[in-house]
Structures are given as C-alpha cells and as structure tokens.
PDB file of C-alpha atoms in Angstrom:
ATOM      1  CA  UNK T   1       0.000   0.000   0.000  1.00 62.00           C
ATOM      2  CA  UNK T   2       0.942   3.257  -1.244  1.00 62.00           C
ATOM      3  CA  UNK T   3       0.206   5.401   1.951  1.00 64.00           C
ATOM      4  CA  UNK T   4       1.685   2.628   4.482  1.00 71.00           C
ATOM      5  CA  UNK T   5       5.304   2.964   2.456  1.00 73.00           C
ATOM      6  CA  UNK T   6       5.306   6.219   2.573  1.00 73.00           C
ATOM      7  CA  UNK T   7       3.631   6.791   6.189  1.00 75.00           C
ATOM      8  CA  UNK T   8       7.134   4.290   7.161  1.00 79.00           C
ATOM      9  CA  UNK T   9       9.129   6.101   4.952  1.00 77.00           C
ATOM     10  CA  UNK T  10       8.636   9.647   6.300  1.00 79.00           C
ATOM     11  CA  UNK T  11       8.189   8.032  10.027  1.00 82.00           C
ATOM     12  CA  UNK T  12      11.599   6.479   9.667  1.00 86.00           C
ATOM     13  CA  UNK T  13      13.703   9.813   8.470  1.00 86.00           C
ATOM     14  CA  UNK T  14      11.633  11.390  11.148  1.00 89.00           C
ATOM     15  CA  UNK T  15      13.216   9.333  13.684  1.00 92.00           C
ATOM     16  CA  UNK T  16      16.992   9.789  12.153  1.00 93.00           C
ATOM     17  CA  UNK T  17      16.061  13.896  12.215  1.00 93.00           C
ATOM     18  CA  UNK T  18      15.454  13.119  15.919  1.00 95.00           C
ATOM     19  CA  UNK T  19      18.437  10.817  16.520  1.00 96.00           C
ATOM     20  CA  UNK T  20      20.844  13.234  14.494  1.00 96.00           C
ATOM     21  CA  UNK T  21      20.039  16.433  16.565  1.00 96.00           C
ATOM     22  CA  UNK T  22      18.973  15.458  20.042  1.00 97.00           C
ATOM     23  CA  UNK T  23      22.137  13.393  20.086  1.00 97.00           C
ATOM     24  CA  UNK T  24      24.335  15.922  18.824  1.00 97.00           C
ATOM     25  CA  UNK T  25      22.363  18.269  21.590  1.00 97.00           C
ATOM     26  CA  UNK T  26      22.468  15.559  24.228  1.00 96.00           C
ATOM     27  CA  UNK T  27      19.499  16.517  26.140  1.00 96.00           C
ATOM     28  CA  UNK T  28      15.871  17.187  24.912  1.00 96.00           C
ATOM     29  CA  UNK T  29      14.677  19.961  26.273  1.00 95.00           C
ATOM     30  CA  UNK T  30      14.644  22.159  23.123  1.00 96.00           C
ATOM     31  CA  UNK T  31      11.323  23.445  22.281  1.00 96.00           C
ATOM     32  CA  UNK T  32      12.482  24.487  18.701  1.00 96.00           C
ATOM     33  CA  UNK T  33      13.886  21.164  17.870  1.00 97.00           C
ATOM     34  CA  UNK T  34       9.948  19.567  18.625  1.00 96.00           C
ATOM     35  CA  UNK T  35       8.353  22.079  16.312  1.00 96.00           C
ATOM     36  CA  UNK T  36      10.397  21.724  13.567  1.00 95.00           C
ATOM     37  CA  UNK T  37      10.541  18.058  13.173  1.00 95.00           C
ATOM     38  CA  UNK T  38       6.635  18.236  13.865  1.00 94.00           C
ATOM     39  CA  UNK T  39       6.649  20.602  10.553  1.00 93.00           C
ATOM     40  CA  UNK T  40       8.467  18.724   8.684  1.00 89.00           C
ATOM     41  CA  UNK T  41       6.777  15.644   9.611  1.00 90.00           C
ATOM     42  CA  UNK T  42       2.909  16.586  10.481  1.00 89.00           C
ATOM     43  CA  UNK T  43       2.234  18.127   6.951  1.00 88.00           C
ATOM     44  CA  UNK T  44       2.820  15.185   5.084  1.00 83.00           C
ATOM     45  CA  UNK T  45       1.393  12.377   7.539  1.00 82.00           C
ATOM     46  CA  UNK T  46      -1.921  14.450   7.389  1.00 84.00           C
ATOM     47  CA  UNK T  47      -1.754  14.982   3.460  1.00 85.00           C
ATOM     48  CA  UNK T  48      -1.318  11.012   2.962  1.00 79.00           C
ATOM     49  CA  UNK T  49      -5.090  10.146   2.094  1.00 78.00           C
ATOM     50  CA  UNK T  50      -6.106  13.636   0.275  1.00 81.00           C
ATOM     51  CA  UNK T  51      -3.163  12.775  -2.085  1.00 80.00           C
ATOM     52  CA  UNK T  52      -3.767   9.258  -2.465  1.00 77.00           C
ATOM     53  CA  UNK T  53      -6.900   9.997  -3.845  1.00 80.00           C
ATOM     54  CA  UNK T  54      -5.857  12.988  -5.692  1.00 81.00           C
ATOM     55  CA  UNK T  55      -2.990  11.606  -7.209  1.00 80.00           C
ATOM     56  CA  UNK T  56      -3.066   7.550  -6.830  1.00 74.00           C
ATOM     57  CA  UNK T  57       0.387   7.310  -9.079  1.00 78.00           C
ATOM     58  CA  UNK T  58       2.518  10.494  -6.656  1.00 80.00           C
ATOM     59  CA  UNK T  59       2.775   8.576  -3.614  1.00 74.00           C
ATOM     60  CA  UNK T  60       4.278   5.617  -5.405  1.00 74.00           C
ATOM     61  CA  UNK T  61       6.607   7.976  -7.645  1.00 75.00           C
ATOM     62  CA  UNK T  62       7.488   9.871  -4.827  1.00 71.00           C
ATOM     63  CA  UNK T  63       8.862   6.797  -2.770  1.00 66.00           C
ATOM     64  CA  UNK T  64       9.822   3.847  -5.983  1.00 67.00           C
ATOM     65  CA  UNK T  65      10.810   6.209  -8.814  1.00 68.00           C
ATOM     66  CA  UNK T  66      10.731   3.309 -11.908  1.00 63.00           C
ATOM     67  CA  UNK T  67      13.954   5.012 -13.058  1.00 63.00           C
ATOM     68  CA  UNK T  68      17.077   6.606 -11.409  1.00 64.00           C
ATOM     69  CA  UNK T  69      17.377  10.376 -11.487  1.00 63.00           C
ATOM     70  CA  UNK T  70      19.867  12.542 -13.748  1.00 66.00           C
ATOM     71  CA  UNK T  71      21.534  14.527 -10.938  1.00 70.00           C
ATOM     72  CA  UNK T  72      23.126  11.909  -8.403  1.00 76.00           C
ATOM     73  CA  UNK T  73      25.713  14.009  -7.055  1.00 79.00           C
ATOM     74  CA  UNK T  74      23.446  17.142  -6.309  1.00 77.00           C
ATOM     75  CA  UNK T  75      21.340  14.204  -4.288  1.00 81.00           C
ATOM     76  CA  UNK T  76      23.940  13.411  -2.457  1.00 84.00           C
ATOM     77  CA  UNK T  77      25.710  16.916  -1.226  1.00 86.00           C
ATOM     78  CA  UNK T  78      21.635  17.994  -0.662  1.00 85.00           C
ATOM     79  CA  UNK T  79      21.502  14.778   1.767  1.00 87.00           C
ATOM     80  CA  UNK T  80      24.629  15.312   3.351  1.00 90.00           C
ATOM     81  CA  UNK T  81      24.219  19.369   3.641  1.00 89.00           C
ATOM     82  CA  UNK T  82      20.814  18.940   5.244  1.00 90.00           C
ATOM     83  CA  UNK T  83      22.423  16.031   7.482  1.00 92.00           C
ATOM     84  CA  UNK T  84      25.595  18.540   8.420  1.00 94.00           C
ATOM     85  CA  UNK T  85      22.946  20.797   9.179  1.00 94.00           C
ATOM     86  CA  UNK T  86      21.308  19.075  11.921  1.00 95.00           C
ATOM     87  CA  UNK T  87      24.172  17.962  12.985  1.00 96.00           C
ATOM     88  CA  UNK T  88      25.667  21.358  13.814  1.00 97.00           C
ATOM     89  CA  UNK T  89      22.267  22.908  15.060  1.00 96.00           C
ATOM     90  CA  UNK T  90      22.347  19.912  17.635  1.00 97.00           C
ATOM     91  CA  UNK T  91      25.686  20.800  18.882  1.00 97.00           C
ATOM     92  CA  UNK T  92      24.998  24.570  18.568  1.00 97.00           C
ATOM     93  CA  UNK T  93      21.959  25.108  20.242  1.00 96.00           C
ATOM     94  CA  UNK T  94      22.308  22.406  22.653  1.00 93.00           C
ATOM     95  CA  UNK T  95      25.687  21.482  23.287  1.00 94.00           C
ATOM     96  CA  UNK T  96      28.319  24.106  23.323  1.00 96.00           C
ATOM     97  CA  UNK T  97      26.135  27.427  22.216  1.00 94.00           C
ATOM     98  CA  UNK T  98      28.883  28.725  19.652  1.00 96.00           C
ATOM     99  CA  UNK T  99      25.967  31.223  18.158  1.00 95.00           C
ATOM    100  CA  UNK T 100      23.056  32.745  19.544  1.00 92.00           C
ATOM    101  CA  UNK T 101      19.435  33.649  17.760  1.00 95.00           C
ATOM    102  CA  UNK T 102      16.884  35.482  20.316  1.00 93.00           C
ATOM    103  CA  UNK T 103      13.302  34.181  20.734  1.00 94.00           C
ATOM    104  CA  UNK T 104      12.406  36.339  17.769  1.00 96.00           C
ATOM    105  CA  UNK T 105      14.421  35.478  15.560  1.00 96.00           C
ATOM    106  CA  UNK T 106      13.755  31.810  15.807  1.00 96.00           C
ATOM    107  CA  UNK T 107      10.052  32.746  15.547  1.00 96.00           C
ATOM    108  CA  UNK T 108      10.686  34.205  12.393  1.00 97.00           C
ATOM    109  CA  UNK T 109      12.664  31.583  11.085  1.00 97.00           C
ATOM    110  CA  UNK T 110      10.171  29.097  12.083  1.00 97.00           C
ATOM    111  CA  UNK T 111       7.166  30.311  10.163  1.00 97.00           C
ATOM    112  CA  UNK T 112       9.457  31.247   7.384  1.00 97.00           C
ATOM    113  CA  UNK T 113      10.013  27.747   7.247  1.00 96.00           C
ATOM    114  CA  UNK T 114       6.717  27.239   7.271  1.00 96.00           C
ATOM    115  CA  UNK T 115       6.008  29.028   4.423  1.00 96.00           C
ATOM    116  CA  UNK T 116       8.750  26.898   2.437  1.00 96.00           C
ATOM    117  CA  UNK T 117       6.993  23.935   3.608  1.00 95.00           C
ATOM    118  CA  UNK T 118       3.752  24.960   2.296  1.00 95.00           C
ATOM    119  CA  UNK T 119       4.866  26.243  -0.961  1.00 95.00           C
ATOM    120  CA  UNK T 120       6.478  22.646  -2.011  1.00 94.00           C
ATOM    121  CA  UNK T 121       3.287  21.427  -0.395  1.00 93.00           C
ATOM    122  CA  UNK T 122       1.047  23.365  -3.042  1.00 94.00           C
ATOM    123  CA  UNK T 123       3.142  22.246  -5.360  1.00 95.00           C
ATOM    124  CA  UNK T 124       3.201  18.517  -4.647  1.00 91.00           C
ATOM    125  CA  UNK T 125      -0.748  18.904  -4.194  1.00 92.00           C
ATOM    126  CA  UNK T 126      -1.151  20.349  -7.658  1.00 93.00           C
ATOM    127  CA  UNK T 127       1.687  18.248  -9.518  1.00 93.00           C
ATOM    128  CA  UNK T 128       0.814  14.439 -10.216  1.00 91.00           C
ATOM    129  CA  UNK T 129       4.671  14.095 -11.769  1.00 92.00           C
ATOM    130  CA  UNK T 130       6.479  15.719  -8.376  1.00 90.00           C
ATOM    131  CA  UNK T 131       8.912  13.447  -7.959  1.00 86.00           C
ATOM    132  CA  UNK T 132      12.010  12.844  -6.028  1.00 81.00           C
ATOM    133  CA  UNK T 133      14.520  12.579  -8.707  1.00 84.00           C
ATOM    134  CA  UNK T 134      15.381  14.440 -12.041  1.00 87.00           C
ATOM    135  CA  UNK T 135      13.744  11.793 -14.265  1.00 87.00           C
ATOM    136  CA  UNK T 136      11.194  12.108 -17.535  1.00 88.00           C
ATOM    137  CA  UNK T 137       8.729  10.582 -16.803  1.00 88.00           C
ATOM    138  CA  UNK T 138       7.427   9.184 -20.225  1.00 86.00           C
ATOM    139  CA  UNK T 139       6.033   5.963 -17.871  1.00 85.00           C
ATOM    140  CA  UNK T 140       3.359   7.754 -16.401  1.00 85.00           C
ATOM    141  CA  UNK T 141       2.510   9.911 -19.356  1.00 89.00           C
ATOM    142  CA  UNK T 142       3.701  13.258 -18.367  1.00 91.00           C
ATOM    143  CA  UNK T 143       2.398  15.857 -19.203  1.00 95.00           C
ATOM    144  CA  UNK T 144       3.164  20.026 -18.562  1.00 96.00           C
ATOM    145  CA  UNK T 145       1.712  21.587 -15.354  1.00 96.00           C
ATOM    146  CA  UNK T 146       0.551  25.189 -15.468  1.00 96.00           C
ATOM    147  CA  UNK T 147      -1.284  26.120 -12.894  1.00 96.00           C
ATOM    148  CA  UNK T 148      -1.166  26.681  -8.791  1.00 96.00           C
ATOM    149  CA  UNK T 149       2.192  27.939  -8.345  1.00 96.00           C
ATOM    150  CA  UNK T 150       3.316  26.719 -11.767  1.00 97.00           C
ATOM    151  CA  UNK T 151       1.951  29.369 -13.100  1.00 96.00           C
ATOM    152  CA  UNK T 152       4.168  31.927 -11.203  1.00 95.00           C
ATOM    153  CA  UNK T 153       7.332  30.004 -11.139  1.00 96.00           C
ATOM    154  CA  UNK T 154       8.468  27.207 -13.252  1.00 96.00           C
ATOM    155  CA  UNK T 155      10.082  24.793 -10.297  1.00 96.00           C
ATOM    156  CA  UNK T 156       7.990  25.996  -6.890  1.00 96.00           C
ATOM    157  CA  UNK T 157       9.018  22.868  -5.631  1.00 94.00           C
ATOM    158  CA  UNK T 158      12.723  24.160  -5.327  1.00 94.00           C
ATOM    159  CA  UNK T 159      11.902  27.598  -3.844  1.00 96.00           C
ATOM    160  CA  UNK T 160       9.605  25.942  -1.330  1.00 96.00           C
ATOM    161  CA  UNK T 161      12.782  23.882  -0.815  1.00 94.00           C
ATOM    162  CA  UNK T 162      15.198  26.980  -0.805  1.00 94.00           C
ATOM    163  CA  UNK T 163      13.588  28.977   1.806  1.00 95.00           C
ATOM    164  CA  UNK T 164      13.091  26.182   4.479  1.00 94.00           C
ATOM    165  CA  UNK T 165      16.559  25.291   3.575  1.00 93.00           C
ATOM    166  CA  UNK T 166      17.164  29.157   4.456  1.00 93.00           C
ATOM    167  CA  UNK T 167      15.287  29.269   7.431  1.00 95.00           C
ATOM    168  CA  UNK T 168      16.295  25.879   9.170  1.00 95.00           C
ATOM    169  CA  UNK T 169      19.599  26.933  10.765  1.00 95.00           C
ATOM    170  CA  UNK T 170      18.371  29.752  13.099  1.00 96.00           C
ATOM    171  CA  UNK T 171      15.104  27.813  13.228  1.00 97.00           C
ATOM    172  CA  UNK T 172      16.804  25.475  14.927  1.00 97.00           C
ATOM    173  CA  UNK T 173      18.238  28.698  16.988  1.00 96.00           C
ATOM    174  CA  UNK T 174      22.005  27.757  15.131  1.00 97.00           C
ATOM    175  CA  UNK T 175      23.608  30.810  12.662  1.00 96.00           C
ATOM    176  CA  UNK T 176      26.042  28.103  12.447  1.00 96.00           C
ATOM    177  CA  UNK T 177      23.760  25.686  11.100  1.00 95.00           C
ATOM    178  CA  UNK T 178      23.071  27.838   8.080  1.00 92.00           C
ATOM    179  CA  UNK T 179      26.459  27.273   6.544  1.00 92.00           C
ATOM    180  CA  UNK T 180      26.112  23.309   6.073  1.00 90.00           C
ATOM    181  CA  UNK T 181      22.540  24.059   4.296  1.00 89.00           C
ATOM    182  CA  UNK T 182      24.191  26.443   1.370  1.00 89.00           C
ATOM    183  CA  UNK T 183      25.662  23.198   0.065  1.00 88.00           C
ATOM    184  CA  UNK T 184      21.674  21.958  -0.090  1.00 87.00           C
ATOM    185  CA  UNK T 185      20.507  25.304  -1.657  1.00 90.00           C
ATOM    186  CA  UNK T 186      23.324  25.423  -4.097  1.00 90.00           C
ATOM    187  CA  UNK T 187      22.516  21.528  -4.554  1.00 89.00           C
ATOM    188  CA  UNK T 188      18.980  22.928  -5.106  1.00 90.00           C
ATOM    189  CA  UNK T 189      19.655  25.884  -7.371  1.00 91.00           C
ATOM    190  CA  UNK T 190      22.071  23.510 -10.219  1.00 90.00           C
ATOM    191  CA  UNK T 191      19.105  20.564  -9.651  1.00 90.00           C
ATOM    192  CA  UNK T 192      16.532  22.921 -10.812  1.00 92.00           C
ATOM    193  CA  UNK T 193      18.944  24.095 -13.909  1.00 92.00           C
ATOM    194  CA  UNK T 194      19.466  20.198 -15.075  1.00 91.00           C
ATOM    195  CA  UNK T 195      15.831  19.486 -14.438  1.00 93.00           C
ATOM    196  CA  UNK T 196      14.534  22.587 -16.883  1.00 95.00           C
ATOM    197  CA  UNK T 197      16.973  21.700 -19.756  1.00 94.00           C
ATOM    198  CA  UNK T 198      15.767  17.780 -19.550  1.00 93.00           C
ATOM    199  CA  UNK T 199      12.355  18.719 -19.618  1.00 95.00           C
ATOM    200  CA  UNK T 200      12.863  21.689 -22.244  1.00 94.00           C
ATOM    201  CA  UNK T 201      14.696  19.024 -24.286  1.00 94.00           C
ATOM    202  CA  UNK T 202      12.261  15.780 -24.097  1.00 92.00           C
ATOM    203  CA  UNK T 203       8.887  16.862 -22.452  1.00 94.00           C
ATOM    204  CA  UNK T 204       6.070  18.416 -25.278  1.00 95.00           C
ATOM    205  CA  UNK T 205       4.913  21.608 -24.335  1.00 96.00           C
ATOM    206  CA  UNK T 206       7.546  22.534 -22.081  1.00 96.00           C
ATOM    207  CA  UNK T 207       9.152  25.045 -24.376  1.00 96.00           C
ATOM    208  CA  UNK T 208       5.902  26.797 -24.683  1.00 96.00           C
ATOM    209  CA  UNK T 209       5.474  27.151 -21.224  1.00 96.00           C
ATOM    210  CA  UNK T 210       8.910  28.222 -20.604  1.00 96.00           C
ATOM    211  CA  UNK T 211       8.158  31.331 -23.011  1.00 95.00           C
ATOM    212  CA  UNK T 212       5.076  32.292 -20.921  1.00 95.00           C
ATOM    213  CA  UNK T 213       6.626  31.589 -17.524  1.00 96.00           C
ATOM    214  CA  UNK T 214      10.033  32.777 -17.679  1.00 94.00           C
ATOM    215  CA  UNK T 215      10.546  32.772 -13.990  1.00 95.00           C
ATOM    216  CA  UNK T 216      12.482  29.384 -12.634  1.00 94.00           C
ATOM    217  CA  UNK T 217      12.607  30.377  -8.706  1.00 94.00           C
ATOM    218  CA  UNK T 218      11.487  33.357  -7.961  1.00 91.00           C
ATOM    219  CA  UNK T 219       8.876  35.817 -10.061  1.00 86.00           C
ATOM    220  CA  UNK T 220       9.495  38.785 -11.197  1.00 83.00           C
ATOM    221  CA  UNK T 221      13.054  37.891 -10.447  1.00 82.00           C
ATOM    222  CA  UNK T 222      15.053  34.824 -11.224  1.00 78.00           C
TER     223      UNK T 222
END
C-alpha cells in the first residue's frame, strides 16, 4: 500500500532527524527542535489520504521512482548538507552554544520555514509528476503543469525547498547551522537548472510554457 510505504518512509527519516540532533544536543529539552521536526513531519502524515486519492500514481513515484534520477551528485551533497545541518544545530543550540538567535528570531525563522513547507506542499498537491529525482517521466505519461504555483514560477518545488533550507539553521536557533545548508541550496539551485533543460529538451509543451513563464525560482526575479 501506497500510503503505508510512505507513512514508514517519512516516520523512519523522522526518527533519524530526531536521533541526528537530540544526540548531537544531548538533552531534549529544546522546544524548537519539537516544532520543527513536527513541521516537517505533520504536513505530510496528514496529506497522505487527500493525495492518495488525488494523485493515486505520486505517492508511489514519490517513494519507488521506476527510473534513477539525472543529478546523483546534487542528491547526495543535498543529503549530506541537510544532514551537516542538523548535525551542527544539535551541537549549537544544545551542546556548546557557539551562536546565539533570540526568541524572535527563531520565531521568524520558524514560520518562514513554514512558508517553504507549504509552498512545495502546493506544489506537490497540484503536480501528479512531483517526484524525487530528475527523471522524464514518459512511464506515467507526463504531461506540462501550469497552474497553482506553476503558473508563477516554473520549479515551486525548489523555492519551497530553498527557503526552508534558508530558514532551518536559526530555526533550529544555530547561525552556524546555516552554513552546512548552502551546500543543499546550491545543490537545489544547479538541480533545478538540469531538471529545466531535460524537460525543455524531451517533455512536449515545455518550451511553450517556458516562453510564458520565464521565472524558474522566484517571479518577477530569477
């Protein structure tokens, strides 16, 4: 079952989120830590059934792409950024306190996280093809998608990605944290570059979308 793989799936990196910064913190007692692993966690637990029935093919995509994607080595330095990040914000803000971000700042950080979170979320919710690698995906008939936040942006996945990737380090209440995650966004930013010229170059359509929405990350902008 679709929803019970993935339901394991995101219940299992949950608990190596967990294991990676209260272990690095050594103690538990960190507020911040419990909100952000419930937001990266809660979100798609509660999502499972709405998209299963939305999307029956996204869930399975998602978790078993049928073929490998075309940017292994920006998959890798995005896992082991986002890994190095945790890592640091554990022994950061619970360990040795190197940095410092007030009450407000975190707060900020937090919902700007948020908002990254629910960005990729509209985009997942509106995209049957979102998948986890940088793949055509001529075995499920792909087709172009135009609308939600497609029609501002070209990836919205990626700049959903981008600003919780931004966000996560003094989230966490680590500056330090922050540095580990530019390999992720950087990851991110040459991912999304790859992924438009594949689909420019094999998927029908996507050319004439690309002419109406010029924007790859951010409107108006980039």
């Amino acid at each position: 079952d679709r929803v019970r793989r993935t339901l394991w799936a995101t219940s299992a990196l949950t608990l190596v989120q967990a294991a990676v910064l209260f272990g690095a913190a050594g103690r538990l007692d960190l507020p911040a830590f419990w909100i952000y692993l419930a937001l990266v966690t809660v979100p798609v637990l509660a999502s499972l059934p709405a998209l299963r029935r939305r999307s029956p093919g996204l869930l399975e995509e998602r978790a078993r792409p049928a073929a490998s994607g075309r940017d292994r080595v920006g998959e890798a330095v995005l896992g082991l950024g986002t890994a190095a990040t945790w890592l640091v914000a554990g022994l950061d803000a619970g360990r040795f306190a190197w940095t410092h971000v007030g009450a407000a700042g975190q707060v900020v950080a937090m919902i700007g996280a948020a908002l990254g979170v629910a960005w990729t979320g509209w985009a997942m919710w509106v995209n049957p093809f979102f998948s986890s690698v940088v793949r055509l995906q001529s075995d499920r008939a792909q087709t172009v998608i135009a609308t939600g936040p497609y029609a501002h942006v070209r990836h919205p996945g990626y700049t959903g990605g981008i600003v919780f990737s931004l966000c996560s380090g003094p989230a966490l209440g680590s500056w330090w944290a922050a540095l580990p995650m530019l390999a992720a966004i950087v990851a991110m930013i040459r991912r999304t570059a790859v992924e438009d010229a594949m689909l420019q170059d094999g998927l029908a359509g996507y050319r004439d979308y690309a002419r109406t929405v010029r924007f790859r990350l951010v409107p108006g902008l980039w």
